[in-house]
């Protein structure tokens, strides 16, 4: 199978997942006013009613303020889901431009030689591997969220619900009511897991194509170096190859701008809500009101995963700068061409990057700082309780 066919198959698989959630933004005729999405809105309204009923029953009737912490942990995930849909919908044109841009790259460069074909295949292998790992993590997490309360009940004899969403008129303390709530919550977890995975499939598949742009740039400079090393009229051929490399660097910058436009809002909301969910879950564990706090591991893992991809893009930008200076044998070029390389080198130092709400860069250092902040916040709360 050619790289182009494999890429189109990848996009097709992503679309299968997003169609399940009625969020196929790749379709140019997509509108939110479709029957399946209306059903999802009704389900969201039902869950919202249950969510409000939980707060009313716990905080107002039973005077248990810790229920708010549990609701914050779960509510943060709901905010993530809504915000991701809103961001993808508002920037669906940008998403389609990115897919079209990548489709053109695969179509053009799969026949340009073995070096380019290898770069395309290498990129697809990385993306497929990443999506498989993410799929295993999501499948394990969803299964764990459903099974852990049952295992906890079998071991301790205590009944804990999967989510904080009480159905009005049904008592979860009774056996019949408990199993109704468990089935209701399990269906929400299953559907939400598919939705989050579909959303992250879009993000990861787009972000990892930055590495493809970097690898193709390396190949272009190797072609340029071979041309400048020729003894017979290298200048005429090198000028065309250099213009091609410069145009490709502009494509790289354009793709980075697409990524920043499409994912900046998603990243800001995801990171902030993950921090809220982690803080609430940890505090619930300390207070022993929600002993297994199932969303803690998921929130922590996803926060570090997003920061990891931000670090990946920042590293790719640094590598592009290094490639222009080190891989390109610029001293073989004419003075006018060397000035063109210098302009490209300067431009590479100001490439777009992912940030958390324009406040801090998205990288591992930010993840570490957030972890320290969460720990400090938790210690303050514990000291306040004591």
mmCIF file of C-alpha atoms in Angstrom, residues 57-380:
data_model
loop_
_atom_site.group_PDB
_atom_site.id
_atom_site.type_symbol
_atom_site.label_atom_id
_atom_site.label_comp_id
_atom_site.label_asym_id
_atom_site.label_seq_id
_atom_site.Cartn_x
_atom_site.Cartn_y
_atom_site.Cartn_z
ATOM 1 C CA UNK A 57 -28.769 15.812 47.507
ATOM 2 C CA UNK A 58 -25.237 15.883 48.903
ATOM 3 C CA UNK A 59 -24.620 19.523 49.774
ATOM 4 C CA UNK A 60 -28.063 20.944 50.540
ATOM 5 C CA UNK A 61 -29.934 17.956 51.974
ATOM 6 C CA UNK A 62 -27.110 15.967 53.612
ATOM 7 C CA UNK A 63 -24.843 18.972 54.272
ATOM 8 C CA UNK A 64 -21.843 17.133 52.773
ATOM 9 C CA UNK A 65 -19.556 19.723 51.188
ATOM 10 C CA UNK A 66 -17.134 17.068 49.930
ATOM 11 C CA UNK A 67 -19.626 16.147 47.215
ATOM 12 C CA UNK A 68 -18.600 19.379 45.496
ATOM 13 C CA UNK A 69 -15.028 18.094 45.246
ATOM 14 C CA UNK A 70 -16.245 14.872 43.667
ATOM 15 C CA UNK A 71 -18.394 16.812 41.229
ATOM 16 C CA UNK A 72 -15.471 19.061 40.330
ATOM 17 C CA UNK A 73 -13.350 16.027 39.469
ATOM 18 C CA UNK A 74 -16.040 14.634 37.153
ATOM 19 C CA UNK A 75 -17.286 18.006 35.914
ATOM 20 C CA UNK A 76 -13.809 18.929 34.711
ATOM 21 C CA UNK A 77 -13.918 16.031 32.259
ATOM 22 C CA UNK A 78 -17.314 17.163 30.997
ATOM 23 C CA UNK A 79 -15.956 20.681 30.435
ATOM 24 C CA UNK A 80 -13.085 19.149 28.433
ATOM 25 C CA UNK A 81 -15.485 17.254 26.194
ATOM 26 C CA UNK A 82 -17.660 20.306 25.503
ATOM 27 C CA UNK A 83 -14.676 22.587 24.898
ATOM 28 C CA UNK A 84 -13.034 20.142 22.481
ATOM 29 C CA UNK A 85 -16.183 19.919 20.422
ATOM 30 C CA UNK A 86 -16.569 23.719 20.433
ATOM 31 C CA UNK A 87 -12.940 24.275 19.370
ATOM 32 C CA UNK A 88 -13.036 21.695 16.605
ATOM 33 C CA UNK A 89 -16.344 23.038 15.341
ATOM 34 C CA UNK A 90 -15.226 26.671 15.328
ATOM 35 C CA UNK A 91 -11.953 25.760 13.550
ATOM 36 C CA UNK A 92 -13.284 22.990 11.320
ATOM 37 C CA UNK A 93 -12.129 24.897 8.214
ATOM 38 C CA UNK A 94 -8.569 24.917 9.540
ATOM 39 C CA UNK A 95 -8.784 21.190 10.243
ATOM 40 C CA UNK A 96 -9.856 20.494 6.668
ATOM 41 C CA UNK A 97 -7.030 22.686 5.350
ATOM 42 C CA UNK A 98 -4.536 20.663 7.376
ATOM 43 C CA UNK A 99 -5.853 17.355 6.044
ATOM 44 C CA UNK A 100 -5.826 18.671 2.477
ATOM 45 C CA UNK A 101 -2.310 20.013 2.982
ATOM 46 C CA UNK A 102 -1.079 16.634 4.222
ATOM 47 C CA UNK A 103 -2.892 14.756 1.481
ATOM 48 C CA UNK A 104 -1.104 16.869 -1.129
ATOM 49 C CA UNK A 105 2.249 16.173 0.534
ATOM 50 C CA UNK A 106 1.742 12.413 0.454
ATOM 51 C CA UNK A 107 0.517 12.532 -3.121
ATOM 52 C CA UNK A 108 3.459 14.624 -4.321
ATOM 53 C CA UNK A 109 6.381 13.167 -2.385
ATOM 54 C CA UNK A 110 5.619 9.441 -2.527
ATOM 55 C CA UNK A 111 6.999 9.416 -6.093
ATOM 56 C CA UNK A 112 10.012 11.684 -5.546
ATOM 57 C CA UNK A 113 12.454 8.979 -4.580
ATOM 58 C CA UNK A 114 13.292 6.504 -1.853
ATOM 59 C CA UNK A 115 14.377 9.151 0.668
ATOM 60 C CA UNK A 116 11.038 10.939 0.559
ATOM 61 C CA UNK A 117 9.107 7.680 0.524
ATOM 62 C CA UNK A 118 11.022 6.503 3.591
ATOM 63 C CA UNK A 119 10.199 9.769 5.419
ATOM 64 C CA UNK A 120 6.501 9.342 4.621
ATOM 65 C CA UNK A 121 6.415 5.722 5.784
ATOM 66 C CA UNK A 122 8.383 6.563 8.925
ATOM 67 C CA UNK A 123 5.877 9.295 9.799
ATOM 68 C CA UNK A 124 2.892 6.984 9.323
ATOM 69 C CA UNK A 125 4.490 4.264 11.445
ATOM 70 C CA UNK A 126 5.001 6.710 14.314
ATOM 71 C CA UNK A 127 1.433 7.971 14.119
ATOM 72 C CA UNK A 128 -0.108 4.490 13.976
ATOM 73 C CA UNK A 129 2.060 3.350 16.888
ATOM 74 C CA UNK A 130 1.075 6.392 18.957
ATOM 75 C CA UNK A 131 -2.628 5.891 18.241
ATOM 76 C CA UNK A 132 -2.394 2.206 19.195
ATOM 77 C CA UNK A 133 -0.733 3.091 22.505
ATOM 78 C CA UNK A 134 -3.380 5.753 23.167
ATOM 79 C CA UNK A 135 -6.088 3.226 22.302
ATOM 80 C CA UNK A 136 -4.716 0.709 24.805
ATOM 81 C CA UNK A 137 -4.535 3.404 27.499
ATOM 82 C CA UNK A 138 -8.095 4.549 26.856
ATOM 83 C CA UNK A 139 -9.447 0.980 26.711
ATOM 84 C CA UNK A 140 -7.691 0.110 29.976
ATOM 85 C CA UNK A 141 -8.905 3.309 31.631
ATOM 86 C CA UNK A 142 -12.526 2.817 30.562
ATOM 87 C CA UNK A 143 -12.474 -0.824 31.672
ATOM 88 C CA UNK A 144 -10.905 0.205 34.976
ATOM 89 C CA UNK A 145 -13.480 2.918 35.644
ATOM 90 C CA UNK A 146 -16.259 0.403 35.110
ATOM 91 C CA UNK A 147 -14.717 -2.555 36.960
ATOM 92 C CA UNK A 148 -12.948 -0.898 39.921
ATOM 93 C CA UNK A 149 -16.152 -0.012 41.881
ATOM 94 C CA UNK A 150 -17.355 -3.605 41.489
ATOM 95 C CA UNK A 151 -14.035 -5.006 42.706
ATOM 96 C CA UNK A 152 -14.030 -2.509 45.582
ATOM 97 C CA UNK A 153 -17.540 -3.631 46.569
ATOM 98 C CA UNK A 154 -16.537 -7.313 46.482
ATOM 99 C CA UNK A 155 -13.464 -6.688 48.654
ATOM 100 C CA UNK A 156 -14.803 -4.185 51.196
ATOM 101 C CA UNK A 157 -18.545 -4.729 50.936
ATOM 102 C CA UNK A 158 -19.031 -0.976 50.388
ATOM 103 C CA UNK A 159 -20.827 0.376 47.347
ATOM 104 C CA UNK A 160 -19.168 3.194 45.468
ATOM 105 C CA UNK A 161 -20.573 4.710 42.290
ATOM 106 C CA UNK A 162 -18.532 5.133 39.111
ATOM 107 C CA UNK A 163 -19.542 8.774 38.720
ATOM 108 C CA UNK A 164 -21.188 11.480 40.798
ATOM 109 C CA UNK A 165 -24.509 11.581 38.988
ATOM 110 C CA UNK A 166 -27.585 10.482 40.940
ATOM 111 C CA UNK A 167 -30.735 9.664 39.012
ATOM 112 C CA UNK A 168 -33.699 11.495 40.611
ATOM 113 C CA UNK A 169 -36.128 9.155 42.337
ATOM 114 C CA UNK A 170 -33.789 6.158 42.451
ATOM 115 C CA UNK A 171 -31.906 5.383 45.664
ATOM 116 C CA UNK A 172 -28.355 4.130 44.937
ATOM 117 C CA UNK A 173 -28.151 2.627 48.437
ATOM 118 C CA UNK A 174 -30.636 -0.055 47.486
ATOM 119 C CA UNK A 175 -29.407 -3.023 45.463
ATOM 120 C CA UNK A 176 -31.735 -2.365 42.546
ATOM 121 C CA UNK A 177 -30.952 1.347 42.487
ATOM 122 C CA UNK A 178 -27.215 0.712 42.761
ATOM 123 C CA UNK A 179 -27.153 -1.514 39.680
ATOM 124 C CA UNK A 180 -29.279 0.973 37.708
ATOM 125 C CA UNK A 181 -26.805 3.737 38.546
ATOM 126 C CA UNK A 182 -23.859 1.470 37.703
ATOM 127 C CA UNK A 183 -25.295 0.643 34.261
ATOM 128 C CA UNK A 184 -26.112 4.313 33.622
ATOM 129 C CA UNK A 185 -22.645 5.465 34.648
ATOM 130 C CA UNK A 186 -20.921 2.679 32.709
ATOM 131 C CA UNK A 187 -22.681 3.707 29.496
ATOM 132 C CA UNK A 188 -21.580 7.321 30.038
ATOM 133 C CA UNK A 189 -17.985 6.226 30.681
ATOM 134 C CA UNK A 190 -17.943 4.008 27.594
ATOM 135 C CA UNK A 191 -19.285 6.702 25.283
ATOM 136 C CA UNK A 192 -17.061 9.386 26.830
ATOM 137 C CA UNK A 193 -13.988 7.173 26.426
ATOM 138 C CA UNK A 194 -14.703 6.764 22.715
ATOM 139 C CA UNK A 195 -15.254 10.514 22.369
ATOM 140 C CA UNK A 196 -12.037 11.470 24.133
ATOM 141 C CA UNK A 197 -10.078 8.921 22.121
ATOM 142 C CA UNK A 198 -11.552 10.223 18.855
ATOM 143 C CA UNK A 199 -10.631 13.789 19.814
ATOM 144 C CA UNK A 200 -7.087 12.814 20.721
ATOM 145 C CA UNK A 201 -6.753 10.788 17.507
ATOM 146 C CA UNK A 202 -7.270 14.021 15.578
ATOM 147 C CA UNK A 203 -4.791 15.921 17.723
ATOM 148 C CA UNK A 204 -2.045 13.305 17.814
ATOM 149 C CA UNK A 205 -2.247 12.504 14.097
ATOM 150 C CA UNK A 206 -1.902 16.204 13.236
ATOM 151 C CA UNK A 207 0.830 17.021 15.751
ATOM 152 C CA UNK A 208 3.073 14.139 14.737
ATOM 153 C CA UNK A 209 3.076 15.314 11.131
ATOM 154 C CA UNK A 210 5.332 18.158 12.261
ATOM 155 C CA UNK A 211 8.072 15.521 12.368
ATOM 156 C CA UNK A 212 7.290 14.631 8.758
ATOM 157 C CA UNK A 213 7.845 18.252 7.731
ATOM 158 C CA UNK A 214 11.157 18.214 9.593
ATOM 159 C CA UNK A 215 12.312 14.954 7.964
ATOM 160 C CA UNK A 216 11.419 16.139 4.456
ATOM 161 C CA UNK A 217 13.413 19.314 5.080
ATOM 162 C CA UNK A 218 16.457 17.164 5.903
ATOM 163 C CA UNK A 219 16.035 15.288 2.620
ATOM 164 C CA UNK A 220 15.742 18.541 0.675
ATOM 165 C CA UNK A 221 18.991 19.835 2.138
ATOM 166 C CA UNK A 222 20.700 16.541 1.299
ATOM 167 C CA UNK A 223 19.568 17.012 -2.311
ATOM 168 C CA UNK A 224 20.899 20.567 -2.213
ATOM 169 C CA UNK A 225 24.246 19.396 -0.821
ATOM 170 C CA UNK A 226 24.597 16.828 -3.564
ATOM 171 C CA UNK A 227 23.914 19.492 -6.190
ATOM 172 C CA UNK A 228 26.459 21.928 -4.750
ATOM 173 C CA UNK A 229 29.033 19.135 -4.657
ATOM 174 C CA UNK A 230 28.833 18.579 -8.410
ATOM 175 C CA UNK A 231 31.640 19.889 -10.565
ATOM 176 C CA UNK A 232 29.534 20.703 -13.626
ATOM 177 C CA UNK A 233 27.325 23.809 -13.336
ATOM 178 C CA UNK A 234 26.046 23.279 -9.784
ATOM 179 C CA UNK A 235 24.830 26.872 -9.364
ATOM 180 C CA UNK A 236 21.861 26.669 -11.706
ATOM 181 C CA UNK A 237 20.512 23.477 -10.128
ATOM 182 C CA UNK A 238 21.278 24.555 -6.571
ATOM 183 C CA UNK A 239 19.215 27.735 -6.936
ATOM 184 C CA UNK A 240 16.086 25.737 -7.756
ATOM 185 C CA UNK A 241 16.696 23.273 -4.909
ATOM 186 C CA UNK A 242 17.322 26.116 -2.462
ATOM 187 C CA UNK A 243 14.088 27.835 -3.497
ATOM 188 C CA UNK A 244 12.330 24.502 -2.987
ATOM 189 C CA UNK A 245 13.804 24.176 0.528
ATOM 190 C CA UNK A 246 12.782 27.745 1.388
ATOM 191 C CA UNK A 247 9.234 27.117 0.135
ATOM 192 C CA UNK A 248 9.117 23.947 2.223
ATOM 193 C CA UNK A 249 10.209 25.863 5.330
ATOM 194 C CA UNK A 250 7.334 28.266 4.688
ATOM 195 C CA UNK A 251 5.012 25.248 4.529
ATOM 196 C CA UNK A 252 6.429 24.100 7.858
ATOM 197 C CA UNK A 253 5.697 27.476 9.446
ATOM 198 C CA UNK A 254 2.212 27.498 7.930
ATOM 199 C CA UNK A 255 1.478 24.040 9.333
ATOM 200 C CA UNK A 256 2.697 25.145 12.774
ATOM 201 C CA UNK A 257 0.336 28.136 12.596
ATOM 202 C CA UNK A 258 -2.527 25.780 11.738
ATOM 203 C CA UNK A 259 -1.664 23.668 14.786
ATOM 204 C CA UNK A 260 -1.481 26.673 17.084
ATOM 205 C CA UNK A 261 -4.828 27.997 15.818
ATOM 206 C CA UNK A 262 -6.623 24.651 16.078
ATOM 207 C CA UNK A 263 -5.285 23.293 19.363
ATOM 208 C CA UNK A 264 -4.381 26.311 21.531
ATOM 209 C CA UNK A 265 -7.885 26.602 23.026
ATOM 210 C CA UNK A 266 -8.198 22.854 23.550
ATOM 211 C CA UNK A 267 -4.835 22.707 25.312
ATOM 212 C CA UNK A 268 -5.572 25.616 27.652
ATOM 213 C CA UNK A 269 -8.902 24.186 28.814
ATOM 214 C CA UNK A 270 -7.562 20.624 29.011
ATOM 215 C CA UNK A 271 -4.560 21.556 31.160
ATOM 216 C CA UNK A 272 -6.522 23.804 33.537
ATOM 217 C CA UNK A 273 -9.389 21.345 33.999
ATOM 218 C CA UNK A 274 -6.957 18.469 34.473
ATOM 219 C CA UNK A 275 -5.307 20.390 37.302
ATOM 220 C CA UNK A 276 -8.709 21.005 38.904
ATOM 221 C CA UNK A 277 -9.623 17.325 38.556
ATOM 222 C CA UNK A 278 -6.287 16.176 40.040
ATOM 223 C CA UNK A 279 -6.557 18.566 43.009
ATOM 224 C CA UNK A 280 -10.149 17.533 43.734
ATOM 225 C CA UNK A 281 -9.387 13.816 43.411
ATOM 226 C CA UNK A 282 -6.334 13.998 45.685
ATOM 227 C CA UNK A 283 -8.265 15.940 48.301
ATOM 228 C CA UNK A 284 -11.069 13.348 48.172
ATOM 229 C CA UNK A 285 -8.523 10.581 48.737
ATOM 230 C CA UNK A 286 -6.986 12.436 51.696
ATOM 231 C CA UNK A 287 -10.420 12.972 53.232
ATOM 232 C CA UNK A 288 -11.316 9.311 52.507
ATOM 233 C CA UNK A 289 -14.661 10.295 50.993
ATOM 234 C CA UNK A 290 -13.895 8.801 47.591
ATOM 235 C CA UNK A 291 -11.296 6.114 48.209
ATOM 236 C CA UNK A 292 -10.310 5.160 44.670
ATOM 237 C CA UNK A 293 -10.917 8.518 42.882
ATOM 238 C CA UNK A 294 -10.765 6.787 39.484
ATOM 239 C CA UNK A 295 -10.105 9.885 37.391
ATOM 240 C CA UNK A 296 -6.829 10.753 39.115
ATOM 241 C CA UNK A 297 -4.666 8.516 36.942
ATOM 242 C CA UNK A 298 -6.443 9.536 33.739
ATOM 243 C CA UNK A 299 -6.173 13.278 34.419
ATOM 244 C CA UNK A 300 -2.525 13.020 35.429
ATOM 245 C CA UNK A 301 -1.596 10.887 32.422
ATOM 246 C CA UNK A 302 -3.398 13.111 29.918
ATOM 247 C CA UNK A 303 -1.817 16.274 31.352
ATOM 248 C CA UNK A 304 1.683 14.849 30.958
ATOM 249 C CA UNK A 305 0.819 13.488 27.498
ATOM 250 C CA UNK A 306 -0.263 16.917 26.272
ATOM 251 C CA UNK A 307 2.842 18.532 27.759
ATOM 252 C CA UNK A 308 4.906 15.796 26.099
ATOM 253 C CA UNK A 309 3.522 16.669 22.674
ATOM 254 C CA UNK A 310 4.202 20.344 23.356
ATOM 255 C CA UNK A 311 7.800 19.415 24.190
ATOM 256 C CA UNK A 312 7.965 17.375 20.971
ATOM 257 C CA UNK A 313 6.960 20.377 18.871
ATOM 258 C CA UNK A 314 9.364 22.697 20.690
ATOM 259 C CA UNK A 315 12.178 20.201 20.065
ATOM 260 C CA UNK A 316 11.173 19.952 16.393
ATOM 261 C CA UNK A 317 11.443 23.749 16.062
ATOM 262 C CA UNK A 318 14.926 23.673 17.581
ATOM 263 C CA UNK A 319 15.936 20.825 15.276
ATOM 264 C CA UNK A 320 14.744 22.735 12.211
ATOM 265 C CA UNK A 321 17.022 25.622 13.190
ATOM 266 C CA UNK A 322 19.900 23.188 13.660
ATOM 267 C CA UNK A 323 19.160 21.480 10.327
ATOM 268 C CA UNK A 324 19.292 24.774 8.423
ATOM 269 C CA UNK A 325 22.678 25.635 9.929
ATOM 270 C CA UNK A 326 24.363 22.226 10.181
ATOM 271 C CA UNK A 327 22.852 19.944 7.514
ATOM 272 C CA UNK A 328 22.802 22.571 4.799
ATOM 273 C CA UNK A 329 26.366 23.076 3.491
ATOM 274 C CA UNK A 330 25.680 26.748 3.022
ATOM 275 C CA UNK A 331 29.319 27.807 2.453
ATOM 276 C CA UNK A 332 29.224 26.116 -0.958
ATOM 277 C CA UNK A 333 26.480 28.475 -2.078
ATOM 278 C CA UNK A 334 26.879 31.869 -3.679
ATOM 279 C CA UNK A 335 26.759 34.937 -1.453
ATOM 280 C CA UNK A 336 23.232 35.815 -2.558
ATOM 281 C CA UNK A 337 22.061 32.288 -1.764
ATOM 282 C CA UNK A 338 23.809 32.360 1.620
ATOM 283 C CA UNK A 339 21.791 35.465 2.492
ATOM 284 C CA UNK A 340 18.623 33.561 1.619
ATOM 285 C CA UNK A 341 19.684 30.775 4.001
ATOM 286 C CA UNK A 342 20.373 33.390 6.685
ATOM 287 C CA UNK A 343 16.851 34.791 6.335
ATOM 288 C CA UNK A 344 15.436 31.286 6.635
ATOM 289 C CA UNK A 345 17.578 30.683 9.718
ATOM 290 C CA UNK A 346 16.272 33.843 11.378
ATOM 291 C CA UNK A 347 12.687 32.923 10.571
ATOM 292 C CA UNK A 348 13.158 29.468 12.109
ATOM 293 C CA UNK A 349 14.000 31.019 15.475
ATOM 294 C CA UNK A 350 10.505 32.534 15.733
ATOM 295 C CA UNK A 351 8.372 29.534 14.774
ATOM 296 C CA UNK A 352 4.916 29.179 16.299
ATOM 297 C CA UNK A 353 4.724 27.005 19.397
ATOM 298 C CA UNK A 354 2.041 25.602 21.668
ATOM 299 C CA UNK A 355 1.359 27.384 24.938
ATOM 300 C CA UNK A 356 -1.053 27.132 27.847
ATOM 301 C CA UNK A 357 -3.249 30.160 27.232
ATOM 302 C CA UNK A 358 -0.282 32.313 26.143
ATOM 303 C CA UNK A 359 0.858 32.140 29.768
ATOM 304 C CA UNK A 360 3.523 29.440 29.687
ATOM 305 C CA UNK A 361 4.983 27.139 27.039
ATOM 306 C CA UNK A 362 3.607 23.633 26.755
ATOM 307 C CA UNK A 363 6.502 21.345 27.710
ATOM 308 C CA UNK A 364 7.735 18.994 30.419
ATOM 309 C CA UNK A 365 8.969 21.879 32.548
ATOM 310 C CA UNK A 366 5.425 23.270 32.622
ATOM 311 C CA UNK A 367 4.113 19.839 33.643
ATOM 312 C CA UNK A 368 6.621 19.783 36.490
ATOM 313 C CA UNK A 369 5.650 23.282 37.626
ATOM 314 C CA UNK A 370 1.960 22.341 37.566
ATOM 315 C CA UNK A 371 2.678 19.213 39.599
ATOM 316 C CA UNK A 372 4.500 21.305 42.195
ATOM 317 C CA UNK A 373 1.593 23.743 42.282
ATOM 318 C CA UNK A 374 -0.915 20.919 42.785
ATOM 319 C CA UNK A 375 1.164 19.487 45.626
ATOM 320 C CA UNK A 376 1.449 22.916 47.291
ATOM 321 C CA UNK A 377 -2.302 23.469 46.953
ATOM 322 C CA UNK A 378 -3.006 20.060 48.467
ATOM 323 C CA UNK A 379 -0.725 20.744 51.438
ATOM 324 C CA UNK A 380 -2.454 24.077 52.077
#
